[in-house]
Coordinates of C-alpha atoms and ligand atoms in Angstrom, one line a residue:
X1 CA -0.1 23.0 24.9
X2 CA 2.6 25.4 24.0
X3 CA 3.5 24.7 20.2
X4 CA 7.2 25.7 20.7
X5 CA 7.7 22.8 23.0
X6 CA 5.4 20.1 21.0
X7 CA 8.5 17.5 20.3
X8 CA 6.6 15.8 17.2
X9 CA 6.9 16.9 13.7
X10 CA 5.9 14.5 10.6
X11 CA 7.7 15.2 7.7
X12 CA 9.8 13.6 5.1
X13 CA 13.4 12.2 6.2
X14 CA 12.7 14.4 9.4
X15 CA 14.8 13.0 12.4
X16 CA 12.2 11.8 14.7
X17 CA 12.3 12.7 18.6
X18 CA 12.7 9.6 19.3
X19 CA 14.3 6.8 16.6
X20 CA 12.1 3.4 18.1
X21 CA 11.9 -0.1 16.7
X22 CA 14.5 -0.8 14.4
X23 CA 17.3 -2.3 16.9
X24 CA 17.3 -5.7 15.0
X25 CA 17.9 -4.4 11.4
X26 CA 20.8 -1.7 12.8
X27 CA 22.2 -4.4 14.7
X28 CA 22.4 -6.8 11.4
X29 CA 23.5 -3.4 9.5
X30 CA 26.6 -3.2 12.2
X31 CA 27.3 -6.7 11.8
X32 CA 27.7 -6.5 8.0
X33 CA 29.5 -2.9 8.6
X34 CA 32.2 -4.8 10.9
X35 CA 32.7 -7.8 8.4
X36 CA 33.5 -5.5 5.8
X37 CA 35.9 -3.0 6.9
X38 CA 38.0 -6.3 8.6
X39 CA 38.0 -7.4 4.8
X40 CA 35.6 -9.9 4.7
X41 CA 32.7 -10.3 2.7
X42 CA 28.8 -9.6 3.8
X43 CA 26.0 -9.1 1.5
X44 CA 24.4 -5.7 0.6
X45 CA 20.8 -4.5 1.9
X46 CA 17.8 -3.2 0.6
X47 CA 14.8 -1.2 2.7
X48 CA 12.0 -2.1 1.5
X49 CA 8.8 -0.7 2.9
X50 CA 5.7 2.1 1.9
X51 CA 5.9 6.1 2.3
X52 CA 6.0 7.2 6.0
X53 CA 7.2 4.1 7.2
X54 CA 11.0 5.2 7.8
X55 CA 13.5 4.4 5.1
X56 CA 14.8 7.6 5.0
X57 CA 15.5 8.1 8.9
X58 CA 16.6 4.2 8.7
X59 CA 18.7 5.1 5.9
X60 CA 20.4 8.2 7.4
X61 CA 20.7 6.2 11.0
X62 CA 22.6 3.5 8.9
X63 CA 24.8 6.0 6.9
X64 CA 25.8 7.3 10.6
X65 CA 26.9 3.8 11.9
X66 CA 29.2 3.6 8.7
X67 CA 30.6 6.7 9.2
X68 CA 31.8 6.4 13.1
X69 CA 33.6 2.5 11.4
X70 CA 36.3 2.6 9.0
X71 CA 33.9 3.7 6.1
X72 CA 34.2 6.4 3.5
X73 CA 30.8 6.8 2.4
X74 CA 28.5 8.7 -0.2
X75 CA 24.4 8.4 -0.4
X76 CA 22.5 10.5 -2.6
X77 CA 18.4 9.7 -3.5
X78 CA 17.7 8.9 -6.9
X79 CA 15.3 11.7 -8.1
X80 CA 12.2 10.8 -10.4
X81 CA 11.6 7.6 -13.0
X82 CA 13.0 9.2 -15.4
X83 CA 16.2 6.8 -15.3
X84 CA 19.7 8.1 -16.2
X85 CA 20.9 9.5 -12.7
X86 CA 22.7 6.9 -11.7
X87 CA 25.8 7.5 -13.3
X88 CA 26.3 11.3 -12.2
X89 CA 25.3 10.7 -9.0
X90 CA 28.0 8.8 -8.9
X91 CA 30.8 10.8 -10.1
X92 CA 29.9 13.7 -7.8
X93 CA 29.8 11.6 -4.8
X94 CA 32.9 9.3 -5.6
X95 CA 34.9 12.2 -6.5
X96 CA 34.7 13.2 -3.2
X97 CA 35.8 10.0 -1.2
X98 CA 38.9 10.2 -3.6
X99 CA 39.2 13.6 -2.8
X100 CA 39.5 12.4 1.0
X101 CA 41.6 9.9 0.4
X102 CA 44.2 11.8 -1.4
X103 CA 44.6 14.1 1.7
X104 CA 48.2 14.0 2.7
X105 CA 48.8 11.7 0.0
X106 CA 51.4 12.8 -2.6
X107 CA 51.8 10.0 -5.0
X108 CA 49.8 6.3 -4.9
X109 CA 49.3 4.3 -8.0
X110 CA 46.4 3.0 -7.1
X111 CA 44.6 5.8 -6.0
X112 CA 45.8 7.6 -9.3
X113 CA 44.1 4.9 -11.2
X114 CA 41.1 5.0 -9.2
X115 CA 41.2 9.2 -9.8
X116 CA 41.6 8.9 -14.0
X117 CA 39.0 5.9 -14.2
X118 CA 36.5 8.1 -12.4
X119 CA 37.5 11.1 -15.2
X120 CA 37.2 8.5 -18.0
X121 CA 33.8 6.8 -16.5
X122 CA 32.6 10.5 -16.4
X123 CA 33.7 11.3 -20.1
X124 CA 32.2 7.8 -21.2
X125 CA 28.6 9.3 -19.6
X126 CA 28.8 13.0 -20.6
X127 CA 28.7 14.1 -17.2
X128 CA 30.3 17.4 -16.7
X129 CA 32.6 17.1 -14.5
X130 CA 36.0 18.8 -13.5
X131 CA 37.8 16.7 -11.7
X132 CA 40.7 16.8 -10.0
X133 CA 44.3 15.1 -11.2
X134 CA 46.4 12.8 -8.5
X135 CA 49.8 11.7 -9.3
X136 CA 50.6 11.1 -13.2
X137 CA 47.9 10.0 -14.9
X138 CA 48.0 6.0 -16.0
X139 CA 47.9 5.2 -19.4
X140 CA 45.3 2.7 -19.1
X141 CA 41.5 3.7 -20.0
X142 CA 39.3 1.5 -17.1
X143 CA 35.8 2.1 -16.9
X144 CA 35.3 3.8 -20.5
X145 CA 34.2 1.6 -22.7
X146 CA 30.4 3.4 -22.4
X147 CA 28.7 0.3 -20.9
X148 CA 27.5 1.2 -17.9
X149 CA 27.8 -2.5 -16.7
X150 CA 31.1 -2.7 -17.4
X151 CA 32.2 0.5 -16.6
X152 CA 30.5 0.9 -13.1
X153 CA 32.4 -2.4 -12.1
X154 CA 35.7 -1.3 -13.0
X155 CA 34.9 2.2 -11.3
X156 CA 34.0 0.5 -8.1
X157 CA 36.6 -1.8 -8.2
X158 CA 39.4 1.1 -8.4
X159 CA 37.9 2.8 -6.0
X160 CA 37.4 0.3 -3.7
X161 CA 41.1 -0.9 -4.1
X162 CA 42.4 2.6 -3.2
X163 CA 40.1 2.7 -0.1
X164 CA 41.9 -0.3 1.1
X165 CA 45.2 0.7 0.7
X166 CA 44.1 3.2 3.7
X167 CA 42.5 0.8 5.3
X168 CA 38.8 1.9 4.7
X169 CA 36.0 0.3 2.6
X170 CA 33.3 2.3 0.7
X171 CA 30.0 2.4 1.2
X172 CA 26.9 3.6 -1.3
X173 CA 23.8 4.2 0.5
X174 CA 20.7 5.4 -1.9
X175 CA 17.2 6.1 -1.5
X176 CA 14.4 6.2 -3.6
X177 CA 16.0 2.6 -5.4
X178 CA 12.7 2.3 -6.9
X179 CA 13.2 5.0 -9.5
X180 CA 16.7 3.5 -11.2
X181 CA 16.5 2.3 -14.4
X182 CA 16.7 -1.6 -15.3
X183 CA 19.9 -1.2 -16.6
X184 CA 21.0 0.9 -13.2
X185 CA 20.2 -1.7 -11.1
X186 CA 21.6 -4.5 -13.1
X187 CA 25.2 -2.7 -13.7
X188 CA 24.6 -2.1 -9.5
X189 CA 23.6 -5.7 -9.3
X190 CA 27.0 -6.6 -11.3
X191 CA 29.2 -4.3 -9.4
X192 CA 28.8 -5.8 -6.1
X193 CA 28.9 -9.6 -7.8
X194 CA 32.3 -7.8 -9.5
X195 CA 33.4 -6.3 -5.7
X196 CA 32.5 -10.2 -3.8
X197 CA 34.4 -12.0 -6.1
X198 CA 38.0 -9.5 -6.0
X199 CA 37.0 -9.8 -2.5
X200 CA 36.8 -5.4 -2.3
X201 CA 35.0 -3.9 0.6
X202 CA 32.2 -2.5 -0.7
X203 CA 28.6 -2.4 0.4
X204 CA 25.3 -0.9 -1.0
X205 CA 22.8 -0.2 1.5
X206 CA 19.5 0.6 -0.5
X207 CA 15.8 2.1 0.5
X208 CA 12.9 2.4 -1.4
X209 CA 9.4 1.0 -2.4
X210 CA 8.3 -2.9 -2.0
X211 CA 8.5 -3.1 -5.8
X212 CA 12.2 -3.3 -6.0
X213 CA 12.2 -6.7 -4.9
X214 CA 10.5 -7.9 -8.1
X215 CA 12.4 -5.7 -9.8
X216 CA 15.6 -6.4 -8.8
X217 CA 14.8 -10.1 -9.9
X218 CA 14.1 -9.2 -13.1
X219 CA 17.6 -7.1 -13.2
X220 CA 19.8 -9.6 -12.4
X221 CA 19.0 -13.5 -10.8
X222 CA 22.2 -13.3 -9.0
X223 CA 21.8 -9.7 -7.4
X224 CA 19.0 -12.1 -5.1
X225 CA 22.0 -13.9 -3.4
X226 CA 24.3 -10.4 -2.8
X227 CA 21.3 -8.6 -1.6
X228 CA 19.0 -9.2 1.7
X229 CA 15.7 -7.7 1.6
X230 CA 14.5 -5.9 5.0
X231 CA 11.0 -5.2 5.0
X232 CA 10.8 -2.1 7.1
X233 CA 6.7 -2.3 8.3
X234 CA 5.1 -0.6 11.2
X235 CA 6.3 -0.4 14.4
X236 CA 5.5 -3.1 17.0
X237 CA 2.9 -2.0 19.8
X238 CA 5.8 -0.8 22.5
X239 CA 8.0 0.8 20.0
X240 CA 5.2 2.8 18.9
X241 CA 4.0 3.5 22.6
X242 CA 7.6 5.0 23.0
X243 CA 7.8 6.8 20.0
X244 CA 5.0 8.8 21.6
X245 CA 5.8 8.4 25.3
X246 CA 9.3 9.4 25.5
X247 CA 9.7 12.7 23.4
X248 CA 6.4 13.8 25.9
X249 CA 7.8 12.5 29.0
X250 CA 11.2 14.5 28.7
X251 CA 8.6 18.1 28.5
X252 CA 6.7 16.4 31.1
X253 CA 3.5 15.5 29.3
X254 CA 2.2 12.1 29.5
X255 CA -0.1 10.4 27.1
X256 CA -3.7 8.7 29.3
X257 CA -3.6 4.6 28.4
X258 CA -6.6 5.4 26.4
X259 CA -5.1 8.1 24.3
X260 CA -2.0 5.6 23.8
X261 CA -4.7 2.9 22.6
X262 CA -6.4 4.8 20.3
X263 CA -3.4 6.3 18.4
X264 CA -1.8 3.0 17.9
X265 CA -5.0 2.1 16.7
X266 CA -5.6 4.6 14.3
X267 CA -2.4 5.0 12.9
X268 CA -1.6 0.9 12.5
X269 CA 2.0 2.2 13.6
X270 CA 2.9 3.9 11.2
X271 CA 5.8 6.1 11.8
X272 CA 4.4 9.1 9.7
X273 CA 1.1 8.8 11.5
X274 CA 2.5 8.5 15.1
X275 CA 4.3 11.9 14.2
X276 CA 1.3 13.7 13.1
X277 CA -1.1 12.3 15.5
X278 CA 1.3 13.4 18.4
X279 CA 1.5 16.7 16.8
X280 CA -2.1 17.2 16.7
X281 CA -3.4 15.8 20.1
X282 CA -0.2 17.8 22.1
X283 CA -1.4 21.3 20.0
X284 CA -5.2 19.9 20.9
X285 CA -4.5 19.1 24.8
X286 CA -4.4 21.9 27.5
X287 CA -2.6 20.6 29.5
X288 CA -1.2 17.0 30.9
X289 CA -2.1 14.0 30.3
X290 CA -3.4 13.9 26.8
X291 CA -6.7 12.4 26.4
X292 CA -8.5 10.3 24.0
X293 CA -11.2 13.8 24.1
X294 CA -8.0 15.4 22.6
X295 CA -7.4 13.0 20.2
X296 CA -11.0 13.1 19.5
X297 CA -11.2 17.0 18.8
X298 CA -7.9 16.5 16.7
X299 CA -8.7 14.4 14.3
X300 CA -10.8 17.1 11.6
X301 CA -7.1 18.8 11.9
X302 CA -5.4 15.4 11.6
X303 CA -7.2 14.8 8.7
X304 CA -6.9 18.0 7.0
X305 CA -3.2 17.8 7.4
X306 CA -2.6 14.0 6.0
X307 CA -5.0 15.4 3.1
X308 CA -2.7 18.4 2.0
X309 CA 0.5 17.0 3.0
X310 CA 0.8 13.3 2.7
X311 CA -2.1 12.3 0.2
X312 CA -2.8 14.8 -2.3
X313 CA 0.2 16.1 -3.7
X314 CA 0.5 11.9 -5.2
X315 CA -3.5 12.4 -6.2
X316 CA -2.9 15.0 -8.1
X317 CA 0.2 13.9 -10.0
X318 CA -2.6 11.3 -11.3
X319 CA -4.3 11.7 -14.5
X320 CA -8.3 11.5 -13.9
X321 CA -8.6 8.0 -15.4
X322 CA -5.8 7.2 -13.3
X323 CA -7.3 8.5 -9.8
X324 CA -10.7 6.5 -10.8
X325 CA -9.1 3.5 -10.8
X326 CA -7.2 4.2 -7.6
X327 CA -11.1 5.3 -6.2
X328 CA -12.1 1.7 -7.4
X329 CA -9.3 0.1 -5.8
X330 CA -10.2 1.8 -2.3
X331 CA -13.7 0.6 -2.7
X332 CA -12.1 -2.7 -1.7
X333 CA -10.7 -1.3 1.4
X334 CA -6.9 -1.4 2.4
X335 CA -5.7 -4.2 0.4
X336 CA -3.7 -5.5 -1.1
X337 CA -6.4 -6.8 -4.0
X338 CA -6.5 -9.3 -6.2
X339 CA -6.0 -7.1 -9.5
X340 CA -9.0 -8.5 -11.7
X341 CA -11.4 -8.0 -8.2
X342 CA -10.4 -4.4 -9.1
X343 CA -10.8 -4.3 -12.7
X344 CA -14.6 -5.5 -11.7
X345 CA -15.6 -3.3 -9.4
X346 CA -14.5 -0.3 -11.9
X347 CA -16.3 -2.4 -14.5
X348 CA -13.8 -3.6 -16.8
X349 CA -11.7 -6.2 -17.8
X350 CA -8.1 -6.7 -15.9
X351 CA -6.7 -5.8 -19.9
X352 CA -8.3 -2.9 -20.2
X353 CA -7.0 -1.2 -17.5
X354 CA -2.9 -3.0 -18.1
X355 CA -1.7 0.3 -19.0
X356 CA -3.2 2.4 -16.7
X357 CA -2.0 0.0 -13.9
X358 CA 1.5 0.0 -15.0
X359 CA 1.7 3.3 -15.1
X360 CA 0.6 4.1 -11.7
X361 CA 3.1 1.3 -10.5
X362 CA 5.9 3.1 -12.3
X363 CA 5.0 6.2 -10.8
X364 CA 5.1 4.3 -7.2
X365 CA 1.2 5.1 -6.8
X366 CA 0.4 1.4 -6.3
X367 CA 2.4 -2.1 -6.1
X368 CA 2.6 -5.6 -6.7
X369 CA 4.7 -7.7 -4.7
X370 CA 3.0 -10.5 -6.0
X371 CA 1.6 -11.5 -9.2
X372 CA -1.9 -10.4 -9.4
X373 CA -2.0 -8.5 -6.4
X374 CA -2.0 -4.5 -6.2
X375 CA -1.6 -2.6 -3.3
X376 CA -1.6 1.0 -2.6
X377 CA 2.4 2.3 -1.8
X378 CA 0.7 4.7 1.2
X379 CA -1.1 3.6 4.0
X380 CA -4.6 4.6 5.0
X381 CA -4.7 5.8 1.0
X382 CA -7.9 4.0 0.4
X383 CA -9.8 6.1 2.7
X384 CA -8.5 9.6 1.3
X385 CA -9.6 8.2 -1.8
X386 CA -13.1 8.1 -1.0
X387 CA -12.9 11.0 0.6
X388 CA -11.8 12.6 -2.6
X389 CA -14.1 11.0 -4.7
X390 CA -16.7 10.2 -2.1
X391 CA -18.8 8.3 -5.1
X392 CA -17.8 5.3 -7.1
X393 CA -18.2 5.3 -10.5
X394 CA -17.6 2.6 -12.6
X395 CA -16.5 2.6 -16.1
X396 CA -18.4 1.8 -19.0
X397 CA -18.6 4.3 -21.5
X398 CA -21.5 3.2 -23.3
X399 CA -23.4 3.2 -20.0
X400 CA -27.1 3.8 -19.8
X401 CA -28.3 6.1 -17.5
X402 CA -31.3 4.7 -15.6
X403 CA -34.2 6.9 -15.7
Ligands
LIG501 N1 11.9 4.5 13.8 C1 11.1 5.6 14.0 N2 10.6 6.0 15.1 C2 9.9 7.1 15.2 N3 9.6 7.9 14.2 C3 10.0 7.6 13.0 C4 10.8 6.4 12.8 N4 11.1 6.3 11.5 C5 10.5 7.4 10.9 N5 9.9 8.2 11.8 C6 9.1 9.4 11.4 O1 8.2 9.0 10.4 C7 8.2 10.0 9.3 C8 8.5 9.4 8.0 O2 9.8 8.9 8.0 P1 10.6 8.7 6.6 O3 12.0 8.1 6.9 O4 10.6 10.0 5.8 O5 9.7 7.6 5.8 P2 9.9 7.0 4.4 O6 11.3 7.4 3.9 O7 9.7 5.5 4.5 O8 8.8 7.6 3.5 C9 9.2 11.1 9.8 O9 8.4 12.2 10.3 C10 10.0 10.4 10.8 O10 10.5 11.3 11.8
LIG502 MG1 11.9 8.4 2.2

């Protein structure tokens, strides 16, 4: 059917046609939203879920709900592992919600506080910044003392306060949480325990990999109690019927009950997969309804695509011992595995191959929500793995070869 009117297109942070399934969490979101700007306390979130699943659009739905409430907001996505972002994201966000709130303001202590502790908290992190001055400048140095703990508190704190004094609260929302730094996430983790107990209207709204959760834990016990964990999974059965259904209907395409079936059952409900496999079987079909023969002559295309675009560009950031492992792990199917069941069907012992897990855990290849237990951070990974490598080998270098 005519590509220029094919609503589906997969791709990361891409508004889908239709945004299906998530009423409950944006419902608790607006809840927590409400509490806040009226000055009381709720506890921040984190979105935890695998690649494809929807964070981002979650995220970005969210970061619309706190903008239409009495919210000045900034969000930015953490960029690689490399740590160390944390603190200029910052600046250039914040810099802009005091920026906003000094509109039609001419002089306001507090907001002239909040302005020179964001200049000192830059100069403390040798972030470039330029700034902007507000008032005369106050003589005391907050937020400079070059610990990010402290010094991301007292920021927050200042900014918060001169939010208020206009009647809005502030709200951070960031993706990608996985790739902060310990020390990130504990001076974050400190921050809102700092911003509960001044009683400041402030919440974090985080997204990123299952792996947070653990460690998060590790960063701080306490940031457990300000936090609540959303696991964002697949869509149910009817949200992922409509997620298909409805962006068809309104070009006047329907899907056939068996064509419905099998994509829900080939995709497990994963938002990613419901986008490409209604890209595919709408390019595929000639005409109305789609059929499960569509789906059927789609799927070498379907495949092809998920190869190039979803799957390999992770495979290949993998060293090759790296992406052997990962081929043993898919051996066991889906998972998640228990880690030493792995280590034995590549042939080795679970200490042997320590650092090679870690790393592909840092790298948000694999995960462990669970002691013991690894699981791949992308659905349906196991079988491009064997399609990759379509023979296991296991590894023992001082293997014979059998003649
Ligand atoms: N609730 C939803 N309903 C329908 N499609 C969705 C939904 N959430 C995400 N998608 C689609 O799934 C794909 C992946 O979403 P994205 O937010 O980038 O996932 P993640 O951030 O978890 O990797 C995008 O193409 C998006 O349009
Ligand atoms: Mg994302």
């Amino acid at each position: 059917m005519d590509p220029r009117k094919n609503p589906f297109a997969p791709g990361a942070g891409v508004k889908p046609p239709e945004f299906v399934g998530r009423e409950a969490l944006m419902e608790a979101a607006d809840i927590a939203f409400d509490r806040i700007a009226n000055g009381m306390h709720d506890n921040s979130m984190m979105l935890l879920g695998l690649r494809g699943v929807g964070k981002t659009v979650l995220l970005n739905a969210l970061h619309e709900q706190a903008k239409s409430k009495r919210f000045e907001t900034v969000k930015f996505e953490v960029p690689d592992k490399s740590g160390g972002h944390l603190a200029r994201l910052l600046v250039t966000t914040l810099s802009a919600v005091l920026r906003k709130l000094s509109i039609h303001a001419t002089s306001d202590h507090v907001l002239a506080v909040a302005v020179s502790a964001l200049r000192n908290f830059a100069s403390a992190f040798r972030i470039e910044y330029e700034g902007f001055s507000f008032g005369a400048t106050p003589t005391s140095a907050d937020a400079a003392s070059g610990d990010l703990e402290a010094d991301l508190s007292d920021l927050l704190a200042t900014v918060c306060m001169a939010a208020k004094a206009r009647q809005r609260a502030i709200a951070i929302f960031i993706d990608e949480v996985q790739y902060l730094s310990k020390s990130e996430l504990s001076a974050l983790a400190r921050a809102l325990q700092n911003a509960a107990q001044q009683g400041h209207p402030l919440i974090v709204v985080g997204a990123g990999l299952p792996q947070i959760a653990a460690l998060v834990g590790d960063a701080k016990s306490y940031a457990e109690r300000l936090l609540v964990f959303h696991e964002v999974g697949p869509l149910s059965e009817e949200a992922a019927r409509r997620a298909l259904e409805e962006p068809a209907a309104r070009q006047g395409v329907a899907f056939s009950t068996g064509a419905l079936d099998q994509i829900t059952e080939h995709t497990s409900r994963y938002p990613y997969f419901l986008q490409t496999w209604g890209k595919f079987s709408w390019e595929q079909a000639s005409g109305t309804p789609i059929t499960t023969d569509d789906i059927h002559h789609a799927l070498p295309s379907i495949t092809a695509f998920l190869d190039t675009s979803f799957f390999r560009v992770r495979y290949d950031r993998c060293t090759q011992f790296e992406q052997r492992y990962l081929r043993a792990m898919s051996e066991l199917g889906p998972g998640p595995h228990r880690t030493g069941d792995i280590a034995q069907t590549f042939g080795v012992t679970s200490n042997q191959v320590a650092p090679v897990r870690r790393n592909l855990i840092e790298s948000g290849m694999i995960y462990s929500q669970r002691h013991g237990e690894t699981a791949f951070t992308v659905p349906l990974f196991d079988e491009f793995m064997k399609r990759a490598i379509p023979r296991l080998e296991s590894h023992s270098p001082n293997r014979r070869r059998r003649t």
